[in-house]
Amino acid sequence: MIINWYSKLHIVVRWNNCLFVPLRVRSGVRQGGMLSPSLFNVYADTLISNIVSSRSGCHVNQYCMACVMYADDLLLLSASVTGLQELINICVSSSKDLCLTFNENKSYCIVVGPRTYDKLAEVCVDGNALKWTNSTVLDILV
């Protein structure tokens, strides 16, 4: 039933009084749909479970703090560049299994602490290097 429901999803863009040709939606969940949060959580839970079970990233009092997720934004936390790359590799592998992709153009690595101005190793998503910054996330988005 869900596959049938989602396979027939189309949108129409309206600009002023003009309606554009209907477009078929091939991915994502219905915005405002009652099932959408639950369906999204199935994907998010799989991704987070893979990160937690890897034992990579930051831990506080034996609790995994390697990832923080808010809606579709994901923050990965690691004390080392190598650990960060491990977390990213887990995310890339998990996302391929779920038919999802990460947009490396909207992804950044941020360094906090005494190594803020050091030259750091490349961190890559599928061979594409991410940009390093020492700015806060809010500065990046503005």
N, CA and C atoms as an extended XYZ file, in Angstrom:
426
Properties=species:S:1:pos:R:3:atomname:S:1:resname:S:1:resid:I:1 pbc="F F F"
N         0.818       -1.183        0.000 N   MET     1
C         0.000        0.000        0.000 CA  MET     1
C         0.877        1.268        0.000 C   MET     1
N         1.917        1.266        0.826 N   ILE     2
C         2.790        2.442        0.901 CA  ILE     2
C         3.540        2.644       -0.402 C   ILE     2
N         4.049        1.546       -0.982 N   ILE     3
C         4.760        1.660       -2.261 CA  ILE     3
C         3.817        2.210       -3.331 C   ILE     3
N         2.611        1.706       -3.375 N   ASN     4
C         1.620        2.187       -4.334 CA  ASN     4
C         1.350        3.681       -4.122 C   ASN     4
N         1.174        4.065       -2.882 N   TRP     5
C         0.870        5.462       -2.543 CA  TRP     5
C         2.006        6.394       -2.962 C   TRP     5
N         3.244        5.999       -2.640 N   TYR     6
C         4.386        6.856       -2.956 CA  TYR     6
C         4.775        6.815       -4.430 C   TYR     6
N         4.483        5.731       -5.127 N   SER     7
C         4.862        5.639       -6.539 CA  SER     7
C         4.013        6.538       -7.431 C   SER     7
N         2.892        7.036       -6.912 N   LYS     8
C         2.002        7.886       -7.704 CA  LYS     8
C         2.101        9.360       -7.323 C   LYS     8
N         3.160        9.715       -6.602 N   LEU     9
C         3.303       11.089       -6.123 CA  LEU     9
C         3.808       12.012       -7.236 C   LEU     9
N         3.056       13.071       -7.487 N   HIS    10
C         3.432       14.106       -8.460 CA  HIS    10
C         3.259       15.472       -7.811 C   HIS    10
N         4.022       16.427       -8.300 N   ILE    11
C         3.866       17.808       -7.829 CA  ILE    11
C         3.663       18.730       -9.020 C   ILE    11
N         3.056       19.870       -8.755 N   VAL    12
C         2.899       20.912       -9.773 CA  VAL    12
C         3.393       22.208       -9.153 C   VAL    12
N         4.291       22.867       -9.855 N   VAL    13
C         4.818       24.150       -9.395 CA  VAL    13
C         3.915       25.259       -9.915 C   VAL    13
N         3.536       26.131       -9.016 N   ARG    14
C         2.713       27.282       -9.394 CA  ARG    14
C         3.495       28.546       -9.092 C   ARG    14
N         3.614       29.395      -10.106 N   TRP    15
C         4.312       30.663       -9.939 CA  TRP    15
C         3.394       31.742      -10.501 C   TRP    15
N         3.009       32.652       -9.637 N   ASN    16
C         1.977       33.630       -9.969 CA  ASN    16
C         0.732       32.863      -10.432 C   ASN    16
N         0.259       33.100      -11.649 N   ASN    17
C        -0.923       32.387      -12.141 CA  ASN    17
C        -0.572       31.259      -13.112 C   ASN    17
N         0.720       30.940      -13.205 N   CYS    18
C         1.161       29.895      -14.145 CA  CYS    18
C         1.350       28.566      -13.422 C   CYS    18
N         0.808       27.500      -14.004 N   LEU    19
C         1.031       26.149      -13.506 CA  LEU    19
C         1.975       25.441      -14.463 C   LEU    19
N         3.003       24.823      -13.906 N   PHE    20
C         3.970       24.116      -14.722 CA  PHE    20
C         3.542       22.659      -14.910 C   PHE    20
N         4.210       21.977      -15.783 N   VAL    21
C         3.920       20.576      -16.076 CA  VAL    21
C         4.143       19.747      -14.803 C   VAL    21
N         3.238       18.817      -14.496 N   PRO    22
C         3.426       17.975      -13.303 CA  PRO    22
C         4.742       17.191      -13.364 C   PRO    22
N         5.405       17.095      -12.225 N   LEU    23
C         6.662       16.359      -12.118 CA  LEU    23
C         6.461       15.172      -11.188 C   LEU    23
N         7.040       14.050      -11.557 N   ARG    24
C         6.962       12.865      -10.704 CA  ARG    24
C         8.021       12.966       -9.613 C   ARG    24
N         7.642       12.731       -8.379 N   VAL    25
C         8.575       12.738       -7.258 CA  VAL    25
C         9.097       11.320       -7.089 C   VAL    25
N        10.403       11.172       -7.181 N   ARG    26
C        11.002        9.839       -7.150 CA  ARG    26
C        11.681        9.521       -5.818 C   ARG    26
N        11.782       10.480       -4.914 N   SER    27
C        12.421       10.219       -3.623 CA  SER    27
C        11.842       11.153       -2.571 C   SER    27
N        12.126       10.821       -1.328 N   GLY    28
C        11.654       11.650       -0.221 CA  GLY    28
C        10.311       11.170        0.299 C   GLY    28
N         9.834       11.886        1.293 N   VAL    29
C         8.540       11.572        1.887 CA  VAL    29
C         7.595       12.740        1.645 C   VAL    29
N         6.316       12.473        1.759 N   ARG    30
C         5.318       13.520        1.526 CA  ARG    30
C         5.402       14.565        2.627 C   ARG    30
N         5.608       15.799        2.240 N   GLN    31
C         5.676       16.874        3.219 CA  GLN    31
C         4.313       17.030        3.886 C   GLN    31
N         4.302       16.954        5.217 N   GLY    32
C         3.058       17.086        5.959 CA  GLY    32
C         2.272       15.795        6.066 C   GLY    32
N         2.772       14.714        5.459 N   GLY    33
C         2.072       13.440        5.527 CA  GLY    33
C         2.159       12.826        6.922 C   GLY    33
N         1.100       12.158        7.336 N   MET    34
C         1.061       11.563        8.675 CA  MET    34
C         2.115       10.470        8.856 C   MET    34
N         2.433        9.740        7.802 N   LEU    35
C         3.419        8.670        7.885 CA  LEU    35
C         4.853        9.162        7.704 C   LEU    35
N         5.017       10.368        7.173 N   SER    36
C         6.348       10.856        6.805 CA  SER    36
C         7.356       10.827        7.946 C   SER    36
N         7.041       11.320        9.142 N   PRO    37
C         8.037       11.256       10.220 CA  PRO    37
C         8.433        9.819       10.566 C   PRO    37
N         7.481        8.916       10.581 N   SER    38
C         7.793        7.516       10.901 CA  SER    38
C         8.654        6.878        9.818 C   SER    38
N         8.340        7.138        8.562 N   LEU    39
C         9.144        6.585        7.468 CA  LEU    39
C        10.553        7.157        7.495 C   LEU    39
N        10.675        8.446        7.753 N   PHE    40
C        12.001        9.056        7.849 CA  PHE    40
C        12.778        8.440        9.012 C   PHE    40
N        12.101        8.189       10.130 N   ASN    41
C        12.773        7.616       11.298 CA  ASN    41
C        13.320        6.217       11.041 C   ASN    41
N        12.697        5.470       10.156 N   VAL    42
C        13.221        4.149        9.804 CA  VAL    42
C        14.623        4.306        9.217 C   VAL    42
N        14.788        5.274        8.317 N   TYR    43
C        16.097        5.534        7.716 CA  TYR    43
C        17.065        6.085        8.743 C   TYR    43
N        16.618        7.068        9.503 N   ALA    44
C        17.492        7.713       10.489 CA  ALA    44
C        17.941        6.705       11.545 C   ALA    44
N        17.041        5.840       12.002 N   ASP    45
C        17.383        4.865       13.024 CA  ASP    45
C        18.438        3.894       12.516 C   ASP    45
N        18.324        3.480       11.274 N   THR    46
C        19.313        2.574       10.683 CA  THR    46
C        20.682        3.239       10.662 C   THR    46
N        20.734        4.482       10.220 N   LEU    47
C        21.993        5.224       10.154 CA  LEU    47
C        22.596        5.388       11.549 C   LEU    47
N        21.812        5.839       12.499 N   ILE    48
C        22.305        6.062       13.855 CA  ILE    48
C        22.736        4.749       14.507 C   ILE    48
N        21.981        3.687       14.314 N   SER    49
C        22.348        2.379       14.873 CA  SER    49
C        23.687        1.900       14.334 C   SER    49
N        23.928        2.112       13.053 N   ASN    50
C        25.216        1.723       12.459 CA  ASN    50
C        26.365        2.525       13.061 C   ASN    50
N        26.145        3.801       13.319 N   ILE    51
C        27.188        4.634       13.933 CA  ILE    51
C        27.459        4.172       15.363 C   ILE    51
N        26.407        3.993       16.146 N   VAL    52
C        26.563        3.597       17.551 CA  VAL    52
C        27.243        2.233       17.661 C   VAL    52
N        26.844        1.275       16.840 N   SER    53
C        27.422       -0.072       16.927 CA  SER    53
C        28.880       -0.110       16.490 C   SER    53
N        29.341        0.901       15.765 N   SER    54
C        30.733        0.940       15.312 CA  SER    54
C        31.698        1.288       16.445 C   SER    54
N        31.187        1.896       17.504 N   ARG    55
C        31.990        2.348       18.647 CA  ARG    55
C        32.989        3.436       18.249 C   ARG    55
N        32.811        4.082       17.106 N   SER    56
C        33.667        5.183       16.664 CA  SER    56
C        33.130        6.494       17.207 C   SER    56
N        33.947        7.531       17.129 N   GLY    57
C        33.507        8.866       17.519 CA  GLY    57
C        33.576        9.097       19.015 C   GLY    57
N        32.974       10.180       19.457 N   CYS    58
C        33.031       10.611       20.852 CA  CYS    58
C        32.079        9.806       21.731 C   CYS    58
N        32.541        9.513       22.951 N   HIS    59
C        31.737        8.847       23.967 CA  HIS    59
C        31.890        9.608       25.281 C   HIS    59
N        30.804        9.764       26.014 N   VAL    60
C        30.809       10.401       27.320 CA  VAL    60
C        30.142        9.436       28.297 C   VAL    60
N        30.896        9.034       29.331 N   ASN    61
C        30.373        8.063       30.305 CA  ASN    61
C        29.755        6.843       29.620 C   ASN    61
N        30.446        6.311       28.656 N   GLN    62
C        30.039        5.125       27.901 CA  GLN    62
C        28.811        5.343       27.010 C   GLN    62
N        28.358        6.574       26.886 N   TYR    63
C        27.254        6.881       25.971 CA  TYR    63
C        27.834        7.423       24.669 C   TYR    63
N        27.350        6.903       23.576 N   CYS    64
C        27.810        7.354       22.265 CA  CYS    64
C        27.285        8.757       21.976 C   CYS    64
N        28.202        9.659       21.737 N   MET    65
C        27.855       11.034       21.368 CA  MET    65
C        28.427       11.348       19.974 C   MET    65
N        28.611       10.308       19.178 N   ALA    66
C        29.252       10.451       17.870 CA  ALA    66
C        28.375       11.143       16.848 C   ALA    66
N        27.061       11.137       17.065 N   CYS    67
C        26.193       11.807       16.100 CA  CYS    67
C        25.033       12.485       16.812 C   CYS    67
N        24.707       13.638       16.283 N   VAL    68
C        23.547       14.402       16.744 CA  VAL    68
C        22.741       14.686       15.491 C   VAL    68
N        21.463       14.348       15.529 N   MET    69
C        20.633       14.532       14.350 CA  MET    69
C        19.435       15.395       14.699 C   MET    69
N        19.181       16.380       13.850 N   TYR    70
C        17.994       17.219       13.984 CA  TYR    70
C        17.357       17.281       12.609 C   TYR    70
N        16.172       16.698       12.493 N   ALA    71
C        15.497       16.560       11.191 CA  ALA    71
C        16.468       15.844       10.244 C   ALA    71
N        16.812       16.441        9.110 N   ASP    72
C        17.723       15.764        8.189 CA  ASP    72
C        19.144       16.304        8.274 C   ASP    72
N        19.456       17.054        9.330 N   ASP    73
C        20.816       17.547        9.547 CA  ASP    73
C        21.536       16.609       10.499 C   ASP    73
N        22.772       16.273       10.168 N   LEU    74
C        23.548       15.320       10.950 CA  LEU    74
C        24.869       15.953       11.341 C   LEU    74
N        25.204       15.885       12.625 N   LEU    75
C        26.471       16.370       13.158 CA  LEU    75
C        27.237       15.162       13.658 C   LEU    75
N        28.434       14.942       13.115 N   LEU    76
C        29.279       13.834       13.546 CA  LEU    76
C        30.381       14.392       14.436 C   LEU    76
N        30.638       13.728       15.560 N   LEU    77
C        31.620       14.210       16.542 CA  LEU    77
C        32.711       13.173       16.747 C   LEU    77
N        33.961       13.607       16.594 N   SER    78
C        35.095       12.730       16.810 CA  SER    78
C        36.259       13.553       17.347 C   SER    78
N        37.101       12.915       18.151 N   ALA    79
C        38.276       13.588       18.706 CA  ALA    79
C        39.455       13.568       17.747 C   ALA    79
N        39.328       12.839       16.642 N   SER    80
C        40.431       12.768       15.674 CA  SER    80
C        39.893       12.822       14.251 C   SER    80
N        40.783       13.207       13.347 N   VAL    81
C        40.422       13.243       11.927 CA  VAL    81
C        40.168       11.826       11.422 C   VAL    81
N        40.974       10.887       11.875 N   THR    82
C        40.791        9.487       11.480 CA  THR    82
C        39.430        8.968       11.929 C   THR    82
N        39.050        9.297       13.167 N   GLY    83
C        37.744        8.890       13.679 CA  GLY    83
C        36.606        9.518       12.904 C   GLY    83
N        36.781       10.786       12.518 N   LEU    84
C        35.758       11.472       11.722 CA  LEU    84
C        35.589       10.794       10.371 C   LEU    84
N        36.713       10.428        9.750 N   GLN    85
C        36.635        9.743        8.458 CA  GLN    85
C        35.932        8.397        8.609 C   GLN    85
N        36.185        7.684        9.725 N   GLU    86
C        35.489        6.416        9.977 CA  GLU    86
C        33.981        6.637       10.064 C   GLU    86
N        33.565        7.680       10.782 N   LEU    87
C        32.132        7.989       10.906 CA  LEU    87
C        31.526        8.319        9.549 C   LEU    87
N        32.234        9.096        8.769 N   ILE    88
C        31.736        9.453        7.437 CA  ILE    88
C        31.626        8.208        6.563 C   ILE    88
N        32.615        7.326        6.648 N   ASN    89
C        32.566        6.089        5.859 CA  ASN    89
C        31.361        5.235        6.249 C   ASN    89
N        31.057        5.175        7.534 N   ILE    90
C        29.879        4.436        8.002 CA  ILE    90
C        28.612        5.061        7.429 C   ILE    90
N        28.550        6.391        7.458 N   CYS    91
C        27.378        7.089        6.917 CA  CYS    91
C        27.227        6.861        5.426 C   CYS    91
N        28.326        6.922        4.693 N   VAL    92
C        28.270        6.708        3.240 CA  VAL    92
C        27.825        5.282        2.939 C   VAL    92
N        28.399        4.312        3.637 N   SER    93
C        28.020        2.912        3.424 CA  SER    93
C        26.550        2.679        3.775 C   SER    93
N        26.127        3.210        4.914 N   SER    94
C        24.725        3.059        5.328 CA  SER    94
C        23.791        3.736        4.350 C   SER    94
N        24.165        4.918        3.880 N   SER    95
C        23.288        5.651        2.969 CA  SER    95
C        23.157        4.930        1.631 C   SER    95
N        24.215        4.282        1.173 N   LYS    96
C        24.118        3.509       -0.070 CA  LYS    96
C        23.136        2.349        0.093 C   LYS    96
N        23.205        1.691        1.256 N   ASP    97
C        22.265        0.593        1.521 CA  ASP    97
C        20.818        1.089        1.541 C   ASP    97
N        20.630        2.356        1.945 N   LEU    98
C        19.288        2.940        2.047 CA  LEU    98
C        18.904        3.752        0.807 C   LEU    98
N        19.770        3.745       -0.220 N   CYS    99
C        19.548        4.511       -1.458 CA  CYS    99
C        19.471        6.011       -1.181 C   CYS    99
N        20.308        6.490       -0.278 N   LEU   100
C        20.400        7.919        0.032 CA  LEU   100
C        21.780        8.418       -0.365 C   LEU   100
N        21.916        9.731       -0.513 N   THR   101
C        23.221       10.315       -0.798 CA  THR   101
C        23.471       11.502        0.128 C   THR   101
N        24.733       11.768        0.374 N   PHE   102
C        25.139       12.953        1.123 CA  PHE   102
C        25.620       13.997        0.130 C   PHE   102
N        25.293       15.244        0.390 N   ASN   103
C        25.723       16.331       -0.480 CA  ASN   103
C        26.991       16.941        0.098 C   ASN   103
N        28.123       16.595       -0.493 N   GLU   104
C        29.398       17.095        0.037 CA  GLU   104
C        29.553       18.608       -0.130 C   GLU   104
N        28.776       19.207       -1.029 N   ASN   105
C        28.838       20.663       -1.189 CA  ASN   105
C        28.167       21.403       -0.037 C   ASN   105
N        27.299       20.712        0.702 N   LYS   106
C        26.626       21.323        1.851 CA  LYS   106
C        27.171       20.783        3.171 C   LYS   106
N        28.274       20.050        3.105 N   SER   107
C        28.865       19.433        4.291 CA  SER   107
C        30.213       20.073        4.596 C   SER   107
N        30.465       20.280        5.874 N   TYR   108
C        31.714       20.903        6.316 CA  TYR   108
C        32.292       20.134        7.480 C   TYR   108
N        33.604       20.255        7.643 N   CYS   109
C        34.286       19.768        8.835 CA  CYS   109
C        34.693       20.991        9.631 C   CYS   109
N        34.451       20.949       10.913 N   ILE   110
C        34.825       22.066       11.777 CA  ILE   110
C        35.791       21.550       12.826 C   ILE   110
N        36.807       22.324       13.099 N   VAL   111
C        37.787       21.955       14.113 CA  VAL   111
C        37.660       22.937       15.273 C   VAL   111
N        37.679       22.383       16.469 N   VAL   112
C        37.552       23.187       17.676 CA  VAL   112
C        38.728       22.851       18.581 C   VAL   112
N        39.340       23.859       19.173 N   GLY   113
C        40.417       23.604       20.117 CA  GLY   113
C        41.752       24.121       19.624 C   GLY   113
N        42.848       23.610       20.214 N   PRO   114
C        44.178       24.165       19.942 CA  PRO   114
C        44.669       23.954       18.514 C   PRO   114
N        44.110       22.999       17.775 N   ARG   115
C        44.573       22.742       16.404 CA  ARG   115
C        43.761       23.504       15.367 C   ARG   115
N        43.043       24.532       15.801 N   THR   116
C        42.142       25.271       14.924 CA  THR   116
C        42.822       25.753       13.645 C   THR   116
N        44.066       26.162       13.730 N   TYR   117
C        44.731       26.735       12.552 CA  TYR   117
C        45.759       25.797       11.930 C   TYR   117
N        45.839       24.558       12.411 N   ASP   118
C        46.749       23.576       11.833 CA  ASP   118
C        46.223       23.107       10.480 C   ASP   118
N        47.127       22.658        9.649 N   LYS   119
C        46.747       22.012        8.385 CA  LYS   119
C        46.311       20.602        8.724 C   LYS   119
N        45.070       20.276        8.454 N   LEU   120
C        44.514       18.972        8.808 CA  LEU   120
C        44.364       18.090        7.584 C   LEU   120
N        44.372       16.798        7.823 N   ALA   121
C        44.224       15.829        6.728 CA  ALA   121
C        42.868       15.993        6.057 C   ALA   121
N        42.809       15.568        4.799 N   GLU   122
C        41.552       15.602        4.054 CA  GLU   122
C        40.566       14.603        4.636 C   GLU   122
N        39.314       15.004        4.674 N   VAL   123
C        38.221       14.116        5.028 CA  VAL   123
C        37.315       14.072        3.802 C   VAL   123
N        36.981       12.861        3.354 N   CYS   124
C        36.278       12.720        2.075 CA  CYS   124
C        34.958       11.981        2.207 C   CYS   124
N        34.035       12.366        1.344 N   VAL   125
C        32.778       11.645        1.142 CA  VAL   125
C        32.834       11.088       -0.271 C   VAL   125
N        32.954        9.776       -0.363 N   ASP   126
C        33.046        9.114       -1.676 CA  ASP   126
C        34.148        9.704       -2.551 C   ASP   126
N        35.298        9.991       -1.968 N   GLY   127
C        36.431       10.523       -2.718 CA  GLY   127
C        36.419       12.023       -2.904 C   GLY   127
N        35.359       12.709       -2.487 N   ASN   128
C        35.275       14.163       -2.605 CA  ASN   128
C        35.623       14.799       -1.265 C   ASN   128
N        36.659       15.640       -1.269 N   ALA   129
C        37.139       16.258       -0.031 CA  ALA   129
C        36.126       17.274        0.494 C   ALA   129
N        35.935       17.247        1.806 N   LEU   130
C        35.084       18.235        2.464 CA  LEU   130
C        35.924       19.438        2.850 C   LEU   130
N        35.275       20.573        2.973 N   LYS   131
C        35.972       21.803        3.356 CA  LYS   131
C        36.116       21.856        4.872 C   LYS   131
N        37.281       22.323        5.339 N   TRP   132
C        37.509       22.558        6.763 CA  TRP   132
C        37.193       24.003        7.080 C   TRP   132
N        36.656       24.245        8.258 N   THR   133
C        36.379       25.600        8.712 CA  THR   133
C        36.622       25.670       10.212 C   THR   133
N        36.798       26.870       10.731 N   ASN   134
C        36.876       27.033       12.174 CA  ASN   134
C        35.737       27.942       12.637 C   ASN   134
N        34.765       28.135       11.737 N   SER   135
C        33.589       28.950       12.043 CA  SER   135
C        32.503       28.071       12.648 C   SER   135
N        31.546       28.712       13.269 N   THR   136
C        30.409       27.965       13.781 CA  THR   136
C        29.482       27.604       12.627 C   THR   136
N        28.620       26.653       12.835 N   VAL   137
C        27.675       26.218       11.801 CA  VAL   137
C        26.812       27.375       11.366 C   VAL   137
N        26.401       28.244       12.296 N   LEU   138
C        25.553       29.379       11.932 CA  LEU   138
C        26.266       30.311       10.970 C   LEU   138
N        27.582       30.480       11.137 N   ASP   139
C        28.339       31.331       10.212 CA  ASP   139
C        28.360       30.731        8.817 C   ASP   139
N        28.416       29.408        8.737 N   ILE   140
C        28.477       28.725        7.445 CA  ILE   140
C        27.165       28.917        6.688 C   ILE   140
N        26.053       28.860        7.400 N   LEU   141
C        24.750       28.919        6.751 CA  LEU   141
C        24.360       30.322        6.308 C   LEU   141
N        24.972       31.322        6.849 N   VAL   142
C        24.589       32.702        6.521 CA  VAL   142
C        25.240       33.154        5.255 C   VAL   142
